[in-house]
CSV table of C-alpha atoms in Angstrom, one decimal:
chain,number,residue,atom,x,y,z
A,1,MET,CA,94.3,-9.4,28.9
A,2,ALA,CA,95.7,-5.9,28.7
A,3,GLU,CA,96.7,-4.6,25.3
A,4,GLY,CA,100.3,-5.3,24.6
A,5,GLU,CA,100.6,-8.0,27.2
A,6,GLU,CA,103.0,-10.8,26.2
A,7,GLY,CA,101.2,-13.8,24.9
A,8,SER,CA,98.4,-11.8,23.3
A,9,VAL,CA,97.2,-13.0,19.9
A,10,LEU,CA,95.7,-9.6,18.9
A,11,PHE,CA,96.0,-6.0,20.1
A,12,LEU,CA,92.9,-3.9,20.2
A,13,PRO,CA,93.4,-2.0,16.9
A,14,GLU,CA,94.1,-5.4,15.1
A,15,CYS,CA,91.0,-6.9,16.6
A,16,GLU,CA,88.8,-4.0,15.4
A,17,ALA,CA,90.3,-4.2,11.9
A,18,PHE,CA,89.7,-8.0,11.8
A,19,VAL,CA,86.1,-7.6,12.9
A,20,GLN,CA,85.5,-4.9,10.4
A,21,SER,CA,86.9,-7.1,7.6
A,22,LEU,CA,84.6,-10.0,8.4
A,23,HIS,CA,82.0,-10.7,5.8
A,24,ALA,CA,79.7,-13.6,4.8
A,25,THR,CA,81.3,-16.4,2.7
A,26,GLU,CA,79.1,-18.2,0.2
A,27,VAL,CA,78.7,-22.0,0.5
A,28,ASP,CA,80.4,-22.4,-2.9
A,29,ASP,CA,83.4,-20.4,-1.8
A,30,PHE,CA,84.5,-22.5,1.1
A,31,GLY,CA,88.1,-23.5,0.6
A,32,SER,CA,89.0,-20.5,-1.5
A,33,GLY,CA,91.7,-17.9,-0.7
A,34,ARG,CA,89.0,-15.4,0.1
A,35,TRP,CA,87.4,-17.9,2.6
A,36,ALA,CA,90.9,-18.7,4.1
A,37,SER,CA,91.4,-15.0,4.9
A,38,GLN,CA,88.1,-15.0,6.7
A,39,HIS,CA,88.9,-18.2,8.6
A,40,GLN,CA,92.3,-16.7,9.6
A,41,TYR,CA,90.5,-13.6,11.1
A,42,LEU,CA,88.0,-15.8,13.0
A,43,GLU,CA,90.7,-18.1,14.4
A,44,LYS,CA,92.7,-15.2,15.8
A,45,LEU,CA,89.5,-13.6,17.2
A,46,ASN,CA,88.5,-16.9,18.7
A,47,MET,CA,91.9,-17.4,20.4
A,48,GLN,CA,92.0,-13.8,21.8
A,49,ALA,CA,88.4,-14.1,23.1
A,50,ILE,CA,89.3,-17.3,25.0
A,51,LEU,CA,92.4,-15.7,26.4
A,52,ASN,CA,90.4,-12.7,27.5
A,53,ALA,CA,87.9,-15.0,29.2
A,54,GLN,CA,90.6,-17.1,30.9
A,55,THR,CA,92.3,-14.1,32.4
A,56,HIS,CA,89.1,-12.2,33.2
A,57,ALA,CA,90.3,-9.3,31.0
A,58,ASP,CA,88.5,-6.7,29.1
A,59,PRO,CA,86.4,-8.6,26.5
A,60,PHE,CA,87.3,-6.4,23.6
A,61,VAL,CA,86.7,-9.1,21.0
A,62,LYS,CA,83.1,-9.4,22.1
A,63,GLU,CA,82.7,-5.7,22.3
A,64,ALA,CA,84.0,-5.2,18.7
A,65,LEU,CA,81.7,-7.9,17.4
A,66,VAL,CA,78.7,-6.4,19.1
A,67,LEU,CA,79.5,-2.8,18.3
A,68,GLN,CA,80.0,-3.6,14.6
A,69,ASN,CA,76.9,-5.9,14.6
A,70,LYS,CA,78.8,-8.9,13.3
A,71,VAL,CA,77.2,-11.5,15.6
A,72,PRO,CA,74.3,-12.2,13.2
A,73,MET,CA,76.9,-12.8,10.4
A,74,LEU,CA,78.6,-15.4,12.6
A,75,VAL,CA,75.4,-17.3,13.0
A,76,GLU,CA,74.8,-17.1,9.3
A,77,GLN,CA,78.3,-18.5,8.6
A,78,LEU,CA,77.6,-21.3,11.1
A,79,LEU,CA,74.6,-22.3,9.2
A,80,ALA,CA,76.5,-22.0,5.9
A,81,ILE,CA,79.3,-24.4,7.0
A,82,GLU,CA,76.7,-26.8,8.4
A,83,VAL,CA,75.0,-26.9,5.0
A,84,TRP,CA,78.3,-27.4,3.3
A,85,LYS,CA,79.1,-30.4,5.5
A,86,GLU,CA,75.7,-31.9,5.0
A,87,LYS,CA,75.4,-31.4,1.2
A,88,ILE,CA,78.9,-30.9,-0.3
A,89,PHE,CA,81.5,-32.7,1.9
A,90,PRO,CA,80.0,-36.2,1.3
A,91,LEU,CA,80.2,-35.6,-2.5
A,92,ILE,CA,83.8,-34.5,-2.2
A,93,ALA,CA,85.0,-37.2,0.2
A,94,THR,CA,84.1,-40.2,-2.1
A,95,SER,CA,86.1,-43.4,-2.3
A,96,ASP,CA,88.1,-42.2,-5.3
A,97,PHE,CA,89.2,-39.0,-3.5
A,98,SER,CA,92.8,-39.4,-2.2
A,99,PRO,CA,94.6,-36.1,-2.1
A,100,ASN,CA,98.3,-35.8,-1.3
A,101,GLN,CA,97.4,-33.4,1.5
A,102,THR,CA,94.2,-33.4,3.5
A,103,PHE,CA,95.1,-30.1,5.2
A,104,PRO,CA,92.9,-27.9,3.0
A,105,ILE,CA,89.7,-29.9,3.6
A,106,VAL,CA,90.5,-30.3,7.3
A,107,MET,CA,90.7,-26.5,7.7
A,108,VAL,CA,87.2,-26.1,6.2
A,109,LEU,CA,85.8,-28.8,8.5
A,110,HIS,CA,87.3,-27.0,11.5
A,111,HIS,CA,85.6,-23.7,10.5
A,112,GLU,CA,82.4,-24.8,12.2
A,113,ALA,CA,84.2,-25.5,15.4
A,114,THR,CA,85.9,-22.2,15.3
A,115,ILE,CA,82.6,-20.3,15.0
A,116,VAL,CA,81.0,-22.4,17.7
A,117,ASN,CA,83.9,-21.8,20.1
A,118,LEU,CA,83.8,-18.0,19.5
A,119,LEU,CA,80.0,-17.9,20.0
A,120,GLU,CA,80.2,-20.0,23.2
A,121,THR,CA,82.7,-17.5,24.6
A,122,ILE,CA,80.9,-14.3,23.7
A,123,LEU,CA,77.3,-15.4,24.4
A,124,PHE,CA,78.3,-15.4,28.1
A,125,TYR,CA,77.4,-11.7,27.8
A,126,LYS,CA,73.8,-10.6,27.5
A,127,ASP,CA,74.4,-7.9,24.9
A,128,THR,CA,75.8,-10.5,22.5
A,129,CYS,CA,72.6,-12.5,22.8
A,130,GLU,CA,70.6,-9.3,22.3
A,131,CYS,CA,72.7,-8.5,19.2
A,132,CYS,CA,71.7,-11.8,17.6
A,133,GLU,CA,68.2,-10.4,17.1
A,134,ASP,CA,66.1,-12.7,15.0
A,135,MET,CA,69.1,-14.9,14.2
A,136,VAL,CA,68.8,-16.3,17.7
A,137,LEU,CA,66.0,-18.5,16.3
A,138,ASP,CA,68.4,-20.0,13.8
A,139,LEU,CA,71.0,-20.5,16.5
A,140,ILE,CA,68.4,-22.3,18.7
A,141,ASP,CA,67.6,-24.6,15.9
A,142,PHE,CA,71.2,-25.3,15.1
A,143,CYS,CA,71.9,-26.3,18.8
A,144,TYR,CA,68.8,-28.4,18.8
A,145,ARG,CA,69.8,-30.3,15.7
A,146,LYS,CA,73.3,-30.9,17.1
A,147,LEU,CA,72.0,-32.2,20.5
A,148,THR,CA,69.2,-34.4,19.1
A,149,THR,CA,71.7,-35.9,16.6
A,150,LEU,CA,74.1,-36.6,19.5
A,151,VAL,CA,71.3,-38.3,21.5
A,152,ALA,CA,70.2,-40.4,18.6
A,153,ARG,CA,73.7,-41.5,17.7
A,154,HIS,CA,74.4,-42.4,21.4
A,155,GLU,CA,71.1,-44.4,21.7
A,156,ALA,CA,71.9,-46.2,18.5
A,157,GLY,CA,75.5,-47.0,19.6
A,158,ASP,CA,77.1,-45.0,16.8
A,159,LEU,CA,79.4,-43.2,19.2
A,160,SER,CA,81.2,-46.4,20.4
A,161,ASP,CA,84.4,-45.7,18.3
A,162,LEU,CA,84.6,-42.1,19.6
A,163,LEU,CA,84.1,-43.2,23.2
A,164,LYS,CA,87.0,-45.7,23.2
A,165,VAL,CA,90.2,-44.5,24.7
A,166,THR,CA,92.6,-46.7,22.6
A,167,THR,CA,95.6,-48.3,24.1
A,168,SER,CA,97.0,-49.3,20.7
A,169,GLY,CA,97.8,-47.2,17.7
A,170,LYS,CA,96.9,-49.9,15.2
A,171,ALA,CA,93.6,-48.4,14.2
A,172,VAL,CA,95.1,-45.0,13.6
A,173,VAL,CA,97.9,-46.4,11.5
A,174,ASP,CA,95.6,-48.6,9.4
A,175,ARG,CA,93.2,-45.7,8.4
A,176,THR,CA,93.6,-44.1,5.0
A,177,SER,CA,94.0,-40.3,5.0
A,178,MET,CA,90.4,-39.7,4.2
A,179,GLU,CA,89.2,-42.3,6.7
A,180,GLU,CA,91.2,-40.4,9.3
A,181,VAL,CA,89.6,-37.1,8.2
A,182,LYS,CA,86.1,-38.5,8.5
A,183,PHE,CA,86.9,-39.9,11.9
A,184,GLN,CA,88.3,-36.6,13.1
A,185,GLU,CA,85.1,-34.9,11.7
A,186,ASP,CA,83.0,-37.3,13.9
A,187,LYS,CA,85.1,-36.3,16.9
A,188,LEU,CA,84.7,-32.6,16.0
A,189,GLN,CA,80.9,-33.0,15.7
A,190,TYR,CA,80.9,-34.5,19.2
A,191,ASP,CA,82.8,-31.6,20.6
A,192,ILE,CA,80.6,-29.1,18.8
A,193,SER,CA,77.5,-30.8,20.2
A,194,ILE,CA,78.8,-30.5,23.8
A,195,LYS,CA,79.5,-26.8,23.2
A,196,CYS,CA,76.0,-26.3,21.9
A,197,LEU,CA,74.8,-27.1,25.5
A,198,SER,CA,76.7,-24.0,26.7
A,199,ILE,CA,75.3,-21.9,23.9
A,200,LEU,CA,71.8,-23.0,24.7
A,201,ARG,CA,72.2,-22.4,28.4
A,202,TYR,CA,73.4,-18.8,27.7
A,203,ILE,CA,70.4,-18.1,25.4
A,204,VAL,CA,68.1,-19.4,28.1
A,205,GLU,CA,69.9,-17.4,30.8
A,206,HIS,CA,69.4,-14.2,28.7
A,207,ARG,CA,65.8,-15.0,27.8
A,208,ASP,CA,64.7,-11.5,28.9
A,209,VAL,CA,66.3,-10.0,25.8
A,210,ILE,CA,65.1,-12.6,23.3
A,211,SER,CA,61.7,-12.6,21.6
A,212,LEU,CA,58.7,-14.5,22.8
A,213,SER,CA,59.0,-16.5,19.5
A,214,ALA,CA,62.4,-17.6,20.6
A,215,LEU,CA,61.1,-18.6,24.1
A,216,THR,CA,58.2,-20.5,22.4
A,217,ARG,CA,60.7,-22.3,20.2
A,218,LEU,CA,62.7,-23.4,23.2
A,219,LEU,CA,59.7,-24.6,25.2
A,220,ASN,CA,57.1,-25.8,22.7
A,221,VAL,CA,58.6,-26.3,19.3
A,222,HIS,CA,61.7,-28.2,20.5
A,223,ASP,CA,60.6,-28.9,24.1
A,224,VAL,CA,64.1,-28.3,25.4
A,225,PRO,CA,63.2,-29.3,29.0
A,226,CYS,CA,62.4,-32.9,27.8
A,227,LEU,CA,65.6,-32.9,25.7
A,228,MET,CA,67.6,-32.0,28.8
A,229,ILE,CA,66.0,-34.8,30.8
A,230,ARG,CA,67.0,-37.3,28.0
A,231,LEU,CA,70.6,-36.1,28.4
A,232,ILE,CA,70.4,-36.6,32.2
A,233,GLU,CA,68.9,-40.1,31.9
A,234,ASP,CA,71.4,-41.4,29.3
A,235,PRO,CA,74.4,-39.0,29.2
A,236,PRO,CA,76.5,-39.3,26.0
A,237,TRP,CA,79.5,-37.8,27.9
A,238,ARG,CA,79.8,-40.8,30.2
A,239,TYR,CA,80.7,-44.4,29.6
A,240,ARG,CA,82.4,-47.5,31.2
A,241,ASP,CA,85.7,-48.4,29.6
A,242,ALA,CA,85.7,-52.2,28.9
A,243,SER,CA,89.5,-52.3,29.1
A,244,ASP,CA,89.7,-51.3,32.8
A,245,HIS,CA,86.0,-51.1,33.9
A,246,MET,CA,86.5,-47.5,34.9
A,247,ILE,CA,83.9,-44.8,34.4
A,248,ARG,CA,85.1,-42.0,32.1
A,249,LYS,CA,83.5,-38.6,31.6
A,250,PHE,CA,84.1,-36.1,28.8
A,251,GLU,CA,85.3,-32.8,30.2
A,252,GLU,CA,87.2,-29.9,28.6
A,253,GLY,CA,87.8,-31.9,25.4
A,254,GLN,CA,89.1,-35.0,27.2
A,255,TRP,CA,87.9,-38.4,28.4
A,256,LEU,CA,88.9,-38.5,32.1
A,257,LYS,CA,88.8,-41.4,34.5
A,258,VAL,CA,86.4,-40.9,37.4
A,259,SER,CA,87.1,-42.6,40.7
A,260,PRO,CA,84.1,-44.2,42.6
A,261,ALA,CA,84.4,-41.4,45.2
A,262,ASP,CA,84.0,-38.7,42.5
A,263,LEU,CA,81.3,-40.5,40.5
A,264,HIS,CA,78.5,-38.0,41.6
A,265,LYS,CA,80.7,-35.0,41.3
A,266,LEU,CA,79.2,-32.8,38.6
A,267,THR,CA,81.3,-31.9,35.5
A,268,LYS,CA,80.8,-28.5,33.8
A,269,THR,CA,78.7,-30.2,31.1
A,270,GLU,CA,76.4,-31.9,33.6
A,271,GLY,CA,76.0,-28.6,35.4
A,272,GLN,CA,75.0,-26.8,32.2
A,273,VAL,CA,72.1,-29.3,31.7
A,274,TRP,CA,70.8,-28.8,35.3
A,275,ILE,CA,71.2,-25.0,35.1
A,276,THR,CA,69.3,-24.8,31.8
A,277,LEU,CA,66.4,-27.0,33.2
A,278,HIS,CA,66.2,-24.8,36.3
A,279,LEU,CA,66.1,-21.6,34.3
A,280,LEU,CA,63.3,-22.8,32.1
A,281,LEU,CA,61.1,-24.6,34.7
A,282,MET,CA,61.4,-22.1,37.5
A,283,ASP,CA,60.9,-18.9,35.5
A,284,GLY,CA,57.3,-17.6,35.8
A,285,GLU,CA,57.0,-16.5,32.1
A,286,SER,CA,58.4,-19.9,30.9
A,287,GLN,CA,55.9,-21.7,33.1
A,288,ARG,CA,53.1,-19.7,31.6
A,289,ARG,CA,54.3,-20.3,28.0
A,290,TYR,CA,55.1,-24.0,28.4
A,291,ASN,CA,52.4,-26.3,26.9
A,292,PHE,CA,52.2,-28.8,29.7
A,293,ASN,CA,50.6,-32.2,28.7
A,294,ASP,CA,50.5,-35.7,30.1
A,295,HIS,CA,53.6,-36.7,28.1
A,296,ASN,CA,55.9,-33.9,29.2
A,297,LYS,CA,54.5,-34.0,32.7
A,298,ASN,CA,55.5,-37.6,33.1
A,299,VAL,CA,58.9,-36.9,31.6
A,300,LEU,CA,59.4,-34.1,34.1
A,301,LEU,CA,58.4,-36.3,37.0
A,302,ARG,CA,61.1,-38.9,36.0
A,303,LEU,CA,63.6,-36.2,36.9
A,304,ARG,CA,63.0,-36.7,40.6
A,305,ALA,CA,64.9,-40.0,40.5
A,306,TYR,CA,68.0,-38.1,39.5
A,307,MET,CA,68.0,-35.5,42.3
A,308,PRO,CA,69.6,-37.1,45.4
A,309,ASP,CA,70.9,-35.0,48.2
A,310,ILE,CA,74.5,-35.1,46.9
A,311,LEU,CA,73.3,-33.2,43.8
A,312,LEU,CA,71.5,-30.6,45.8
A,313,ASP,CA,74.6,-30.1,47.9
A,314,GLN,CA,76.5,-29.1,44.8
A,315,LEU,CA,73.6,-27.1,43.2
A,316,PRO,CA,71.5,-25.9,46.2
A,317,PHE,CA,69.3,-23.8,43.9
A,318,LEU,CA,67.8,-27.0,42.6
A,319,THR,CA,65.9,-27.5,45.9
A,320,ASP,CA,63.0,-25.3,44.7
A,321,MET,CA,62.8,-27.3,41.4
A,322,LYS,CA,62.5,-30.5,43.4
A,323,VAL,CA,59.7,-29.0,45.4
A,324,PHE,CA,58.0,-27.9,42.2
A,325,LEU,CA,58.2,-31.4,40.8
A,326,GLU,CA,56.8,-32.9,44.0
A,327,ARG,CA,53.8,-30.5,43.7
A,328,LEU,CA,53.4,-31.2,40.1
A,329,ALA,CA,53.1,-35.0,40.9
A,330,VAL,CA,49.9,-34.3,43.0
A,331,SER,CA,48.4,-31.4,41.1
A,332,ASP,CA,47.7,-30.0,37.7
A,333,PRO,CA,50.5,-28.1,36.0
A,334,PRO,CA,50.5,-24.3,35.8
A,335,GLY,CA,48.0,-23.0,33.3
A,336,THR,CA,49.4,-22.1,29.9
A,337,SER,CA,49.1,-18.4,28.7
A,338,SER,CA,46.5,-18.1,26.0
A,339,SER,CA,47.8,-14.7,24.8
A,340,PHE,CA,48.2,-14.5,21.0
A,341,VAL,CA,51.9,-14.3,19.8
A,342,LEU,CA,52.8,-13.8,16.2
A,343,GLU,CA,55.4,-16.5,15.8
A,344,GLN,CA,58.6,-15.9,13.8
A,345,ILE,CA,60.3,-18.8,12.1
A,346,PRO,CA,64.0,-19.2,11.3
A,347,GLU,CA,64.7,-18.7,7.6
A,348,VAL,CA,68.4,-18.6,6.9
A,349,ARG,CA,69.1,-22.3,6.6
A,350,GLN,CA,66.1,-22.8,4.3
A,351,GLN,CA,67.3,-19.9,2.1
A,352,LEU,CA,70.7,-21.4,1.8
A,353,LEU,CA,69.2,-24.8,0.8
A,354,GLU,CA,66.9,-23.2,-1.8
A,355,LYS,CA,69.7,-20.9,-3.2
A,356,HIS,CA,71.9,-23.8,-4.1
A,357,LYS,CA,69.3,-26.5,-4.8
A,358,GLY,CA,70.2,-28.8,-7.6
A,359,ARG,CA,73.8,-27.5,-7.7
A,360,TRP,CA,75.4,-29.6,-5.0
A,361,LYS,CA,77.3,-32.0,-7.3
A,362,GLN,CA,78.5,-29.1,-9.5
A,363,ILE,CA,79.8,-27.2,-6.5
A,364,ALA,CA,81.5,-30.3,-5.0
A,365,ALA,CA,83.2,-31.1,-8.3
A,366,GLU,CA,84.5,-27.5,-8.7
A,367,GLN,CA,85.7,-27.2,-5.1
A,368,ARG,CA,87.4,-30.6,-5.2
A,369,GLU,CA,89.4,-29.5,-8.3
A,370,LYS,CA,90.1,-25.9,-7.4
A,371,TYR,CA,90.6,-26.0,-3.6
A,372,PHE,CA,91.2,-29.6,-2.3
A,373,GLU,CA,93.8,-31.0,-4.6
A,374,PRO,CA,96.4,-28.2,-4.3
A,375,SER,CA,99.8,-28.1,-5.9
A,376,PRO,CA,103.0,-28.1,-3.8
A,377,GLU,CA,103.3,-24.3,-4.3
A,378,GLU,CA,99.7,-23.8,-3.1
A,379,MET,CA,100.3,-26.1,-0.1
A,380,LYS,CA,103.3,-24.0,0.8
A,381,LYS,CA,101.2,-20.8,0.8
A,382,MET,CA,98.6,-22.5,3.0
A,383,ALA,CA,101.2,-23.6,5.4
A,384,ASP,CA,102.6,-20.1,5.6
A,385,ARG,CA,99.2,-18.7,6.3
A,386,TRP,CA,98.6,-21.4,9.0
A,387,CYS,CA,101.9,-20.6,10.7
A,388,ASN,CA,101.0,-16.9,10.6
A,389,THR,CA,97.6,-17.6,12.2
A,390,TYR,CA,98.6,-19.7,15.1
A,391,ASP,CA,100.8,-18.4,17.9
A,392,PHE,CA,102.0,-21.7,19.5
A,393,LYS,CA,102.8,-19.9,22.8
A,394,ALA,CA,99.3,-18.6,22.9
A,395,LEU,CA,97.9,-22.0,22.0
A,396,ASP,CA,99.8,-23.5,25.0
A,397,ARG,CA,98.2,-20.9,27.2
A,398,LEU,CA,94.8,-21.8,25.9
A,399,ALA,CA,95.4,-25.5,26.7
A,400,VAL,CA,96.8,-24.7,30.2
A,401,ASN,CA,94.2,-27.0,31.8
A,402,GLU,CA,94.4,-29.7,29.2
A,403,LYS,CA,97.1,-32.3,29.2
A,404,PRO,CA,98.4,-33.1,25.7
A,405,ARG,CA,97.5,-36.4,24.2
A,406,CYS,CA,99.5,-38.8,22.0
A,407,ALA,CA,98.7,-38.3,18.3
A,408,LEU,CA,98.7,-42.1,17.9
A,409,CYS,CA,97.2,-43.8,20.9
A,410,GLY,CA,95.5,-41.0,22.8
A,411,ALA,CA,97.4,-41.5,26.0
A,412,GLU,CA,98.8,-38.6,28.1
A,413,ALA,CA,101.8,-37.3,26.2
A,414,THR,CA,105.1,-35.6,27.4
A,415,LYS,CA,107.1,-35.6,24.2
A,416,ARG,CA,106.7,-33.2,21.3
A,417,CYS,CA,107.8,-33.4,17.7
A,418,SER,CA,111.1,-31.4,17.8
A,419,LYS,CA,110.7,-30.2,14.2
A,420,CYS,CA,107.2,-28.7,13.9
A,421,GLN,CA,106.2,-28.6,17.6
A,422,MET,CA,102.7,-29.6,16.5
A,423,GLU,CA,102.2,-33.2,17.5
A,424,TRP,CA,102.6,-34.8,20.9
A,425,TYR,CA,103.6,-38.5,21.8
A,426,CYS,CA,103.6,-40.6,24.9
A,427,LYS,CA,106.7,-42.5,23.8
A,428,ARG,CA,109.2,-42.9,21.0
A,429,GLU,CA,107.5,-46.0,19.7
A,430,CYS,CA,104.3,-44.1,19.0
A,431,GLN,CA,106.2,-41.3,17.2
A,432,VAL,CA,108.0,-43.8,15.0
A,433,LYS,CA,104.7,-45.6,14.1
A,434,HIS,CA,103.0,-42.2,13.4
A,435,TRP,CA,105.8,-40.7,11.3
A,436,LYS,CA,104.6,-41.9,8.0
A,437,LYS,CA,101.3,-40.0,8.4
A,438,HIS,CA,102.9,-37.0,10.2
A,439,LYS,CA,105.9,-36.5,7.8
A,440,PRO,CA,104.2,-34.5,5.0
A,441,ALA,CA,102.6,-32.1,7.4
A,442,CYS,CA,105.7,-31.8,9.5
A,443,ALA,CA,107.8,-31.0,6.5
A,444,LEU,CA,105.3,-28.3,5.3
A,445,MET,CA,105.1,-26.6,8.8
A,446,THR,CA,108.8,-26.8,9.4
A,447,GLN,CA,109.5,-25.1,6.0
A,448,ALA,CA,106.8,-22.5,6.6
A,449,SER,CA,108.1,-21.6,10.0
């Protein structure tokens, strides 16, 4: 997007100023006014970066982040909010916590998704990956944790509620405000995990600018090839809806019905898995570094059952990988390089855990009182900041390929709240049922705007 074009979230000078103002936020400062300013900068940078990518415009957000060496800080903040969700959020969201407004805590929960979205957009470029330097190790570990958690929850059946496309709004209406927050956080974690696939793919694609320690971590510490095969064998982005017996796939943030004729048509997510596998298995250096053994050889050979001609027609470059697997079945795997590598290990997450060890309850109590039970005046200020952050016309442009969904039942929506313009509904009955929950936020946003 050219500077000054209508619909832009940021102009180039604003972008550079926002990037320069970015700094690390401590775990015990999430929810504060200082943190809110940082979140506002990141939200605007994220929206502009996506708009730039959608319109194939000059990626000036990416360039500013790389030139000012802010990418490592983004990864550090990603780990900080991950630790906050793991250690502090459960201590805040106890059964006796029933705030008048959940908006402040929801904004902190969304902070992780904002950073992941921004990283997914800018890591498309090699110089962004190179700018990560040693922090790429921490980013690899973050993606691995998200994906293995997704696989484990899927195998245990813990994602069943998230995979349901509801036809009734009863479950939504019956939830308490904090139950709804926790449910939305589960959905957010699912979305983040899917985006981690893209991040991991870009890191693998730019493996020539990452350290050998990072490549070793991908191949041997985490065995990403075997992880990708688990995702192919039992994909957590696909399920059969019991209500209509239709297969649905998760794509671009939505569960979409798939006709029998399109069942083998690859989605973007499925394509990312195959591309990542091909990049790792067919690269000469990766083959030399990969510690082949009987277990991962057998796992790799299982992949042949998932490579029909219809897949190769869509991704012709997989043909050489199929040949490689056929040869692997009747021969020994390529020899592993025995050259000595001084392995680096990720340190940031462990440093965060050690720094605040034994203080989690204290931090949770202080944040709960200071930041997450705001007065009406404080809520008004937050609403003003939120309205100033989000350009609704720009948001509509970001969602150009996504059909809006009903806030109550999840069905495709055509009607919008006429007051705040935030929520969508499929019919008036859903809007009426949802009004009790939506009314406080609607009043705040209407007053702020």
